[in-house]
mmCIF file of C-alpha atoms in Angstrom:
data_model
loop_
_atom_site.group_PDB
_atom_site.id
_atom_site.type_symbol
_atom_site.label_atom_id
_atom_site.label_comp_id
_atom_site.label_asym_id
_atom_site.label_seq_id
_atom_site.Cartn_x
_atom_site.Cartn_y
_atom_site.Cartn_z
ATOM 1 C CA MET A 1 116.707 69.337 74.251
ATOM 2 C CA GLY A 2 118.588 71.617 71.928
ATOM 3 C CA PHE A 3 115.669 71.573 69.563
ATOM 4 C CA PHE A 4 113.251 72.572 72.278
ATOM 5 C CA ASN A 5 115.478 75.363 73.500
ATOM 6 C CA ARG A 6 115.837 76.804 70.058
ATOM 7 C CA ASN A 7 112.125 76.585 69.461
ATOM 8 C CA ASN A 8 111.458 78.271 72.743
ATOM 9 C CA LYS A 9 113.883 81.055 71.973
ATOM 10 C CA GLN A 10 112.323 81.698 68.574
ATOM 11 C CA LYS A 11 108.921 82.092 70.148
ATOM 12 C CA LYS A 12 110.213 84.909 72.251
ATOM 13 C CA SER A 13 111.778 86.978 69.498
ATOM 14 C CA GLY A 14 108.973 89.532 69.793
ATOM 15 C CA PHE A 15 109.743 89.848 73.482
ATOM 16 C CA ASP A 16 113.467 90.153 72.719
ATOM 17 C CA ALA A 17 112.699 92.929 70.264
ATOM 18 C CA LYS A 18 110.801 94.924 72.857
ATOM 19 C CA SER A 19 113.340 94.539 75.651
ATOM 20 C CA ARG A 20 116.293 95.328 73.385
ATOM 21 C CA LEU A 21 114.489 98.392 72.090
ATOM 22 C CA LYS A 22 113.669 99.597 75.579
ATOM 23 C CA LEU A 23 117.298 99.393 76.649
ATOM 24 C CA VAL A 24 118.748 101.042 73.572
ATOM 25 C CA LEU A 25 116.186 103.863 73.659
ATOM 26 C CA TYR A 26 116.694 104.311 77.361
ATOM 27 C CA SER A 27 120.421 104.852 76.998
ATOM 28 C CA GLU A 28 119.810 107.202 74.067
ATOM 29 C CA HIS A 29 117.314 109.247 76.059
ATOM 30 C CA GLN A 30 119.792 109.526 78.942
ATOM 31 C CA GLY A 31 122.375 110.893 76.540
ATOM 32 C CA LEU A 32 124.529 107.894 77.360
ATOM 33 C CA PRO A 33 125.011 105.909 74.173
ATOM 34 C CA PRO A 34 127.291 102.841 74.292
ATOM 35 C CA GLU A 35 130.266 104.955 73.115
ATOM 36 C CA THR A 36 129.931 107.218 76.139
ATOM 37 C CA ILE A 37 129.529 104.326 78.553
ATOM 38 C CA GLU A 38 132.676 102.814 77.062
ATOM 39 C CA GLN A 39 134.516 106.120 77.564
ATOM 40 C CA ILE A 40 133.365 106.295 81.181
ATOM 41 C CA LYS A 41 134.571 102.735 81.648
ATOM 42 C CA THR A 42 138.015 103.566 80.283
ATOM 43 C CA ASP A 43 138.264 106.647 82.473
ATOM 44 C CA ILE A 44 137.226 104.796 85.629
ATOM 45 C CA ILE A 45 139.707 102.045 84.946
ATOM 46 C CA SER A 46 142.539 104.510 84.484
ATOM 47 C CA VAL A 47 141.721 106.297 87.736
ATOM 48 C CA ILE A 48 141.212 103.212 89.859
ATOM 49 C CA SER A 49 144.216 101.424 88.376
ATOM 50 C CA LYS A 50 146.433 104.018 90.054
ATOM 51 C CA TYR A 51 145.502 102.455 93.373
ATOM 52 C CA VAL A 52 144.384 98.909 92.761
ATOM 53 C CA ASP A 53 144.778 96.245 90.151
ATOM 54 C CA VAL A 54 141.470 96.197 88.313
ATOM 55 C CA ASP A 55 140.262 92.987 86.738
ATOM 56 C CA ILE A 56 139.533 94.691 83.435
ATOM 57 C CA GLU A 57 138.055 91.627 81.763
ATOM 58 C CA ASN A 58 135.260 91.383 84.287
ATOM 59 C CA PHE A 59 134.728 95.109 84.678
ATOM 60 C CA ASP A 60 131.138 95.916 83.842
ATOM 61 C CA ILE A 61 129.317 99.224 83.736
ATOM 62 C CA LYS A 62 125.757 99.781 82.628
ATOM 63 C CA ILE A 63 122.923 102.227 82.975
ATOM 64 C CA SER A 64 119.799 100.896 84.565
ATOM 65 C CA PRO A 65 116.354 102.502 84.589
ATOM 66 C CA ASP A 66 115.807 101.140 88.060
ATOM 67 C CA GLY A 67 118.419 102.451 90.465
ATOM 68 C CA LYS A 68 116.924 101.068 93.687
ATOM 69 C CA LEU A 69 119.954 98.922 94.398
ATOM 70 C CA ALA A 70 122.114 102.021 94.151
ATOM 71 C CA GLY A 71 119.798 103.917 96.504
ATOM 72 C CA SER A 72 118.301 106.025 93.725
ATOM 73 C CA ASN A 73 114.646 106.618 92.996
ATOM 74 C CA GLY A 74 115.475 107.123 89.352
ATOM 75 C CA PRO A 75 118.064 105.596 87.087
ATOM 76 C CA ALA A 76 121.566 104.632 88.122
ATOM 77 C CA LEU A 77 124.916 103.867 86.650
ATOM 78 C CA GLN A 78 125.942 100.493 87.953
ATOM 79 C CA ALA A 79 129.550 99.451 87.884
ATOM 80 C CA ASN A 80 131.027 96.159 88.956
ATOM 81 C CA ILE A 81 134.729 96.628 89.416
ATOM 82 C CA PRO A 82 136.426 93.434 90.462
ATOM 83 C CA ILE A 83 139.966 93.899 91.707
ATOM 84 C CA ARG A 84 142.753 91.402 92.124
ATOM 85 C CA GLU A 85 143.070 91.095 95.854
ATOM 86 C CA LYS A 86 146.721 90.113 96.131
ATOM 87 C CA LYS A 87 147.857 93.267 94.417
ATOM 88 C CA ILE A 88 146.056 95.770 96.675
ATOM 89 C CA LYS A 89 148.609 98.331 97.798
ATOM 90 C CA ARG A 90 149.341 98.333 101.484
ATOM 91 C CA ILE A 91 149.929 101.733 102.974
ATOM 92 C CA MET B 1 92.471 127.610 58.302
ATOM 93 C CA GLY B 2 93.513 124.105 57.377
ATOM 94 C CA GLU B 3 96.083 121.797 58.874
ATOM 95 C CA VAL B 4 99.541 120.879 57.607
ATOM 96 C CA ILE B 5 100.310 117.220 58.308
ATOM 97 C CA VAL B 6 103.710 115.659 57.707
ATOM 98 C CA VAL B 7 103.900 111.890 57.232
ATOM 99 C CA THR B 8 107.296 110.825 58.502
ATOM 100 C CA SER B 9 109.200 107.844 59.889
ATOM 101 C CA GLY B 10 112.952 108.260 59.876
ATOM 102 C CA LYS B 11 113.492 104.828 58.394
ATOM 103 C CA GLY B 12 112.811 104.229 54.737
ATOM 104 C CA GLY B 13 110.469 101.616 53.354
ATOM 105 C CA VAL B 14 107.966 101.536 56.198
ATOM 106 C CA GLY B 15 105.077 102.943 54.170
ATOM 107 C CA LYS B 16 105.188 106.741 54.289
ATOM 108 C CA THR B 17 104.211 107.241 50.667
ATOM 109 C CA THR B 18 101.480 104.596 50.807
ATOM 110 C CA THR B 19 100.154 106.206 53.980
ATOM 111 C CA THR B 20 100.249 109.690 52.451
ATOM 112 C CA ALA B 21 98.374 108.487 49.369
ATOM 113 C CA ASN B 22 95.744 106.602 51.339
ATOM 114 C CA VAL B 23 95.171 109.142 54.094
ATOM 115 C CA GLY B 24 95.001 111.936 51.514
ATOM 116 C CA THR B 25 92.576 110.032 49.308
ATOM 117 C CA GLY B 26 90.499 109.039 52.337
ATOM 118 C CA LEU B 27 90.210 112.641 53.505
ATOM 119 C CA ALA B 28 89.185 113.655 49.982
ATOM 120 C CA LYS B 29 86.525 110.926 50.106
ATOM 121 C CA LEU B 30 85.293 112.597 53.303
ATOM 122 C CA ASP B 31 84.778 115.754 51.190
ATOM 123 C CA LYS B 32 87.808 117.566 52.559
ATOM 124 C CA LYS B 33 89.879 119.881 50.390
ATOM 125 C CA VAL B 34 93.249 118.147 50.225
ATOM 126 C CA VAL B 35 96.630 118.734 48.624
ATOM 127 C CA LEU B 36 99.452 116.210 48.809
ATOM 128 C CA ILE B 37 103.049 117.386 48.495
ATOM 129 C CA ASP B 38 105.836 114.995 47.636
ATOM 130 C CA MET B 39 108.893 116.178 49.579
ATOM 131 C CA ASP B 40 111.227 113.431 48.424
ATOM 132 C CA ILE B 41 113.018 115.598 45.871
ATOM 133 C CA GLY B 42 115.152 113.412 43.598
ATOM 134 C CA LEU B 43 113.360 110.204 44.548
ATOM 135 C CA ARG B 44 109.753 111.045 43.880
ATOM 136 C CA ASN B 45 107.190 108.293 44.141
ATOM 137 C CA LEU B 46 103.929 109.735 45.389
ATOM 138 C CA ASP B 47 103.008 110.436 41.746
ATOM 139 C CA VAL B 48 103.216 106.760 40.742
ATOM 140 C CA VAL B 49 101.502 105.516 43.891
ATOM 141 C CA MET B 50 98.659 107.952 43.094
ATOM 142 C CA GLY B 51 98.645 106.951 39.413
ATOM 143 C CA LEU B 52 99.410 110.502 38.291
ATOM 144 C CA GLU B 53 102.913 110.091 36.858
ATOM 145 C CA ASN B 54 101.904 110.954 33.300
ATOM 146 C CA ARG B 55 100.345 114.260 34.146
ATOM 147 C CA ILE B 56 103.272 116.135 35.679
ATOM 148 C CA VAL B 57 104.067 119.467 34.023
ATOM 149 C CA TYR B 58 105.585 121.578 36.774
ATOM 150 C CA ASN B 59 106.853 120.581 40.207
ATOM 151 C CA LEU B 60 107.548 121.843 43.705
ATOM 152 C CA VAL B 61 110.966 123.248 42.824
ATOM 153 C CA ASP B 62 109.442 125.171 39.891
ATOM 154 C CA VAL B 63 106.945 126.685 42.323
ATOM 155 C CA ILE B 64 109.662 127.608 44.831
ATOM 156 C CA GLU B 65 111.804 129.112 42.069
ATOM 157 C CA GLN B 66 108.739 130.959 40.773
ATOM 158 C CA LYS B 67 108.942 129.401 37.334
ATOM 159 C CA CYS B 68 105.201 128.787 37.538
ATOM 160 C CA LYS B 69 102.224 129.559 39.724
ATOM 161 C CA ILE B 70 101.209 127.069 42.385
ATOM 162 C CA ASN B 71 97.999 126.202 40.524
ATOM 163 C CA GLN B 72 99.928 125.316 37.384
ATOM 164 C CA ALA B 73 101.931 122.692 39.260
ATOM 165 C CA PHE B 74 98.884 121.080 40.869
ATOM 166 C CA ILE B 75 97.709 117.805 39.363
ATOM 167 C CA LYS B 76 93.996 117.368 39.911
ATOM 168 C CA VAL B 77 93.010 113.900 41.061
ATOM 169 C CA LYS B 78 90.117 112.689 38.928
ATOM 170 C CA GLY B 79 86.821 111.998 40.635
ATOM 171 C CA TYR B 80 87.252 114.609 43.348
ATOM 172 C CA SER B 81 86.401 118.278 43.237
ATOM 173 C CA ASN B 82 89.148 119.408 45.584
ATOM 174 C CA PHE B 83 92.017 116.979 45.637
ATOM 175 C CA TYR B 84 95.447 117.750 44.196
ATOM 176 C CA LEU B 85 99.027 116.497 44.102
ATOM 177 C CA LEU B 86 101.996 118.817 44.044
ATOM 178 C CA PRO B 87 104.773 116.572 42.704
ATOM 179 C CA CYS B 88 108.440 117.215 43.382
ATOM 180 C CA ALA B 89 111.378 117.500 41.025
ATOM 181 C CA GLN B 90 113.140 114.286 40.087
ATOM 182 C CA THR B 91 116.332 115.801 38.696
ATOM 183 C CA ARG B 92 117.152 118.053 41.633
ATOM 184 C CA ASP B 93 118.048 117.429 45.260
ATOM 185 C CA LYS B 94 116.852 118.356 48.735
ATOM 186 C CA THR B 95 118.940 121.526 48.818
ATOM 187 C CA SER B 96 116.786 123.025 46.052
ATOM 188 C CA VAL B 97 114.300 124.000 48.741
ATOM 189 C CA SER B 98 114.769 125.570 52.182
ATOM 190 C CA PRO B 99 112.690 125.068 55.332
ATOM 191 C CA GLU B 100 111.751 128.768 55.271
ATOM 192 C CA GLN B 101 110.466 128.503 51.699
ATOM 193 C CA MET B 102 108.438 125.406 52.605
ATOM 194 C CA LYS B 103 106.908 127.116 55.601
ATOM 195 C CA THR B 104 105.849 130.051 53.434
ATOM 196 C CA LEU B 105 104.340 127.667 50.883
ATOM 197 C CA THR B 106 102.399 125.545 53.384
ATOM 198 C CA ASP B 107 101.210 128.665 55.232
ATOM 199 C CA THR B 108 99.723 129.860 51.932
ATOM 200 C CA LEU B 109 98.217 126.490 51.051
ATOM 201 C CA LYS B 110 96.513 125.899 54.362
ATOM 202 C CA LYS B 111 94.420 128.992 53.765
ATOM 203 C CA GLU B 112 92.945 127.250 50.720
ATOM 204 C CA PHE B 113 92.860 123.625 51.816
ATOM 205 C CA ASP B 114 91.532 121.678 54.788
ATOM 206 C CA TYR B 115 94.577 119.411 54.745
ATOM 207 C CA VAL B 116 98.052 119.890 53.317
ATOM 208 C CA ILE B 117 99.783 116.517 53.580
ATOM 209 C CA LEU B 118 103.531 116.225 53.119
ATOM 210 C CA ASP B 119 105.223 112.965 52.203
ATOM 211 C CA CYS B 120 108.533 113.276 54.056
ATOM 212 C CA PRO B 121 111.679 111.593 52.719
ATOM 213 C CA ALA B 122 113.507 109.024 54.843
ATOM 214 C CA GLY B 123 116.337 110.333 56.991
ATOM 215 C CA ILE B 124 116.717 113.308 59.297
ATOM 216 C CA GLU B 125 118.670 115.640 57.044
ATOM 217 C CA GLN B 126 117.528 118.602 54.982
ATOM 218 C CA GLY B 127 114.654 116.772 53.304
ATOM 219 C CA PHE B 128 113.210 116.060 56.734
ATOM 220 C CA ARG B 129 113.775 119.619 57.912
ATOM 221 C CA ASN B 130 112.051 120.952 54.782
ATOM 222 C CA ALA B 131 109.081 118.661 55.342
ATOM 223 C CA ILE B 132 108.500 119.518 58.996
ATOM 224 C CA ALA B 133 109.153 123.265 58.708
ATOM 225 C CA GLY B 134 105.521 124.269 58.312
ATOM 226 C CA ALA B 135 103.875 121.215 59.844
ATOM 227 C CA ASP B 136 101.138 121.588 62.463
ATOM 228 C CA ARG B 137 101.102 117.897 63.211
ATOM 229 C CA ALA B 138 102.758 114.660 62.188
ATOM 230 C CA LEU B 139 101.742 111.114 61.446
ATOM 231 C CA ILE B 140 104.657 108.906 62.421
ATOM 232 C CA VAL B 141 104.692 105.653 60.484
ATOM 233 C CA THR B 142 106.499 102.642 61.882
ATOM 234 C CA THR B 143 106.487 98.888 61.453
ATOM 235 C CA PRO B 144 106.804 96.466 64.379
ATOM 236 C CA GLU B 145 110.559 96.059 63.890
ATOM 237 C CA VAL B 146 113.389 97.250 66.121
ATOM 238 C CA SER B 147 115.009 99.421 63.441
ATOM 239 C CA ALA B 148 111.784 101.196 62.473
ATOM 240 C CA VAL B 149 110.694 101.767 66.079
ATOM 241 C CA ARG B 150 114.093 103.090 67.089
ATOM 242 C CA ASP B 151 114.016 105.550 64.199
ATOM 243 C CA ALA B 152 110.461 106.563 65.101
ATOM 244 C CA ASP B 153 111.718 107.362 68.598
ATOM 245 C CA ARG B 154 114.432 109.573 67.140
ATOM 246 C CA ILE B 155 111.857 111.334 64.953
ATOM 247 C CA ILE B 156 109.670 111.995 68.000
ATOM 248 C CA GLY B 157 112.642 113.671 69.681
ATOM 249 C CA LEU B 158 113.292 115.824 66.609
ATOM 250 C CA LEU B 159 109.624 116.804 66.291
ATOM 251 C CA ASP B 160 109.650 117.848 69.952
ATOM 252 C CA ALA B 161 112.797 119.890 69.399
ATOM 253 C CA ASN B 162 111.256 121.571 66.353
ATOM 254 C CA GLU B 163 107.991 122.541 67.993
ATOM 255 C CA VAL B 164 105.790 120.130 66.063
ATOM 256 C CA LYS B 165 103.531 119.604 69.018
ATOM 257 C CA GLN B 166 100.975 117.104 67.843
ATOM 258 C CA TYR B 167 101.990 113.708 66.538
ATOM 259 C CA ASP B 168 100.299 110.354 66.322
ATOM 260 C CA LEU B 169 101.571 106.896 65.574
ATOM 261 C CA ILE B 170 100.600 104.539 62.775
ATOM 262 C CA VAL B 171 101.771 100.950 63.214
ATOM 263 C CA ASN B 172 101.970 99.652 59.679
ATOM 264 C CA ARG B 173 102.335 96.154 58.260
ATOM 265 C CA LEU B 174 101.312 94.341 61.392
ATOM 266 C CA ARG B 175 101.150 90.583 60.946
ATOM 267 C CA MET B 176 98.760 89.157 63.491
ATOM 268 C CA ASP B 177 99.820 85.580 62.754
ATOM 269 C CA MET B 178 103.370 86.469 63.800
ATOM 270 C CA VAL B 179 102.199 88.463 66.814
ATOM 271 C CA LYS B 180 100.205 85.448 67.961
ATOM 272 C CA ARG B 181 103.296 83.275 67.663
ATOM 273 C CA GLY B 182 105.245 85.824 69.706
ATOM 274 C CA GLU B 183 107.522 86.500 66.764
ATOM 275 C CA MET B 184 106.503 90.080 66.183
ATOM 276 C CA MET B 185 105.944 92.982 68.546
ATOM 277 C CA SER B 186 102.269 93.823 68.897
ATOM 278 C CA ALA B 187 100.944 97.351 68.422
ATOM 279 C CA GLU B 188 100.694 97.509 72.222
ATOM 280 C CA ASP B 189 104.380 96.594 72.536
ATOM 281 C CA VAL B 190 105.337 99.380 70.137
ATOM 282 C CA LEU B 191 103.143 101.833 72.025
ATOM 283 C CA GLU B 192 104.692 100.821 75.321
ATOM 284 C CA VAL B 193 108.146 101.578 73.952
ATOM 285 C CA LEU B 194 107.262 104.894 72.287
ATOM 286 C CA SER B 195 104.469 106.085 74.591
ATOM 287 C CA ILE B 196 102.688 108.383 72.153
ATOM 288 C CA ASN B 197 99.131 108.461 70.877
ATOM 289 C CA LEU B 198 98.122 105.686 68.480
ATOM 290 C CA ILE B 199 96.022 106.768 65.508
ATOM 291 C CA GLY B 200 95.999 103.603 63.449
ATOM 292 C CA ILE B 201 97.040 100.000 63.025
ATOM 293 C CA VAL B 202 97.353 98.836 59.432
ATOM 294 C CA PRO B 203 97.671 95.097 58.886
ATOM 295 C CA ASP B 204 100.078 93.735 56.315
ATOM 296 C CA ASP B 205 97.856 93.274 53.291
ATOM 297 C CA GLU B 206 98.804 92.096 49.812
ATOM 298 C CA ASN B 207 96.065 94.335 48.429
ATOM 299 C CA ILE B 208 98.421 97.251 49.102
ATOM 300 C CA VAL B 209 100.838 95.882 46.504
ATOM 301 C CA VAL B 210 97.983 95.405 44.055
ATOM 302 C CA SER B 211 96.755 98.964 44.596
ATOM 303 C CA THR B 212 100.254 100.337 44.125
ATOM 304 C CA ASN B 213 100.591 98.314 40.919
ATOM 305 C CA THR B 214 97.605 100.085 39.436
ATOM 306 C CA GLY B 215 98.116 103.473 41.066
ATOM 307 C CA THR B 216 94.790 103.520 42.907
ATOM 308 C CA PRO B 217 94.943 103.916 46.709
ATOM 309 C CA LEU B 218 92.752 101.277 48.381
ATOM 310 C CA VAL B 219 91.479 103.420 51.245
ATOM 311 C CA GLY B 220 87.776 102.862 51.794
ATOM 312 C CA SER B 221 87.776 99.502 50.011
ATOM 313 C CA ASP B 222 86.640 96.338 51.706
ATOM 314 C CA SER B 223 90.181 95.098 52.322
ATOM 315 C CA LEU B 224 91.514 95.213 55.870
ATOM 316 C CA ALA B 225 94.156 97.799 54.993
ATOM 317 C CA GLY B 226 91.502 99.832 53.156
ATOM 318 C CA LYS B 227 89.331 99.867 56.258
ATOM 319 C CA ALA B 228 92.266 100.615 58.544
ATOM 320 C CA PHE B 229 93.298 103.643 56.446
ATOM 321 C CA MET B 230 89.732 104.948 56.332
ATOM 322 C CA ASN B 231 89.544 104.681 60.114
ATOM 323 C CA ILE B 232 92.750 106.710 60.362
ATOM 324 C CA CYS B 233 91.133 109.435 58.233
ATOM 325 C CA HIS B 234 88.120 109.569 60.539
ATOM 326 C CA ARG B 235 90.458 109.905 63.521
ATOM 327 C CA VAL B 236 92.497 112.617 61.774
ATOM 328 C CA ILE B 237 89.363 114.764 61.493
ATOM 329 C CA GLY B 238 88.664 114.176 65.167
ATOM 330 C CA GLU B 239 86.087 111.381 65.133
ATOM 331 C CA GLU B 240 86.377 108.497 67.540
ATOM 332 C CA VAL B 241 86.471 105.185 65.752
ATOM 333 C CA PRO B 242 87.157 101.850 67.438
ATOM 334 C CA PHE B 243 90.226 99.977 66.247
ATOM 335 C CA LEU B 244 89.627 97.059 63.897
ATOM 336 C CA ASP B 245 89.598 93.777 65.721
ATOM 337 C CA LEU B 246 92.390 92.027 63.908
ATOM 338 C CA ASN B 247 92.097 88.938 66.084
ATOM 339 C CA LYS B 248 88.571 87.806 65.494
ATOM 340 C CA LYS B 249 88.748 87.235 61.787
ATOM 341 C CA GLY B 250 90.655 83.987 61.845
ATOM 342 C CA GLY B 251 89.511 82.573 58.519
ATOM 343 C CA PHE B 252 89.873 85.788 56.661
ATOM 344 C CA PHE B 253 93.211 86.438 58.225
ATOM 345 C CA SER B 254 94.711 83.115 57.421
ATOM 346 C CA LYS B 255 93.760 83.825 53.833
ATOM 347 C CA ILE B 256 95.654 87.070 53.891
ATOM 348 C CA PHE B 257 98.494 86.174 56.177
ATOM 349 C CA GLY B 258 98.817 82.479 55.572
ATOM 350 C CA LYS B 259 101.056 82.906 52.558
ATOM 351 C CA LYS B 260 104.665 83.675 53.166
#
């Protein structure tokens, strides 16, 4: 099984190359290189942490060419910000 | 008025110098007046690829510093009536020349020649800026690898920003055997990522190494790379030429590509 999987994966390296390239060029064209995304992530965490306890480990932010899910016709920044429920502040 | 073409890539080692030598020689074979300029000051190589390394007297920096006339620095390529190399200095660096000086030089040369072809150094620093300063169009050379394609994308952005309006892509060193196995991006894949005009696909061909060994560009020869480069020359002068069918020549291909 492992052998087959590895073989299968090797066959797709050309495909991997294209999809990795598309993503890296996309973020470069948007002026949002990984460093900037990381900075945005840090900033969001610091803001939201004032109010809720953010699950930093599972925090994920990425730029996507297809922003339909976010209600955009163009690209979108997608952030998944899990919070630890028990620590939500009650007003 | 001729055209100033810069051959560029961003990444090193993808075949800029080989492309410059072959496209230049091919255009000369098509009876065009051609001058090649090596812009890789300090790391010159176009002279050896053209087999002209023993005939250098003056160089580009001498011309810029007015130590000689342009014609004195030209090396005539034997067998052609109007084909020259302007070599660059080996003991100087890219700061010996400015973009403004290069633009003045290429503006002068394109009055005399049909094609002024500049072999751009790798990188995006001053050597690149010197090479594109007077360029009317660019040939962007890439190989089907992530690093080369990413750099080509960056170069496209810089050409746009510097008003080099026409540029075409050459996908070099394509290995059809690997493409068929799905282990290499195809020319179509590269085009899809970069979305610019394709002007040539050059297969990986050991004859290129042989031609570099002897200093005789193989453009126009019967080899696949020789044919591919000649087709590029026809397209550069505006003719429509179909792309070589790299798939149909199974037997021939396995001979060329079968060895690792």
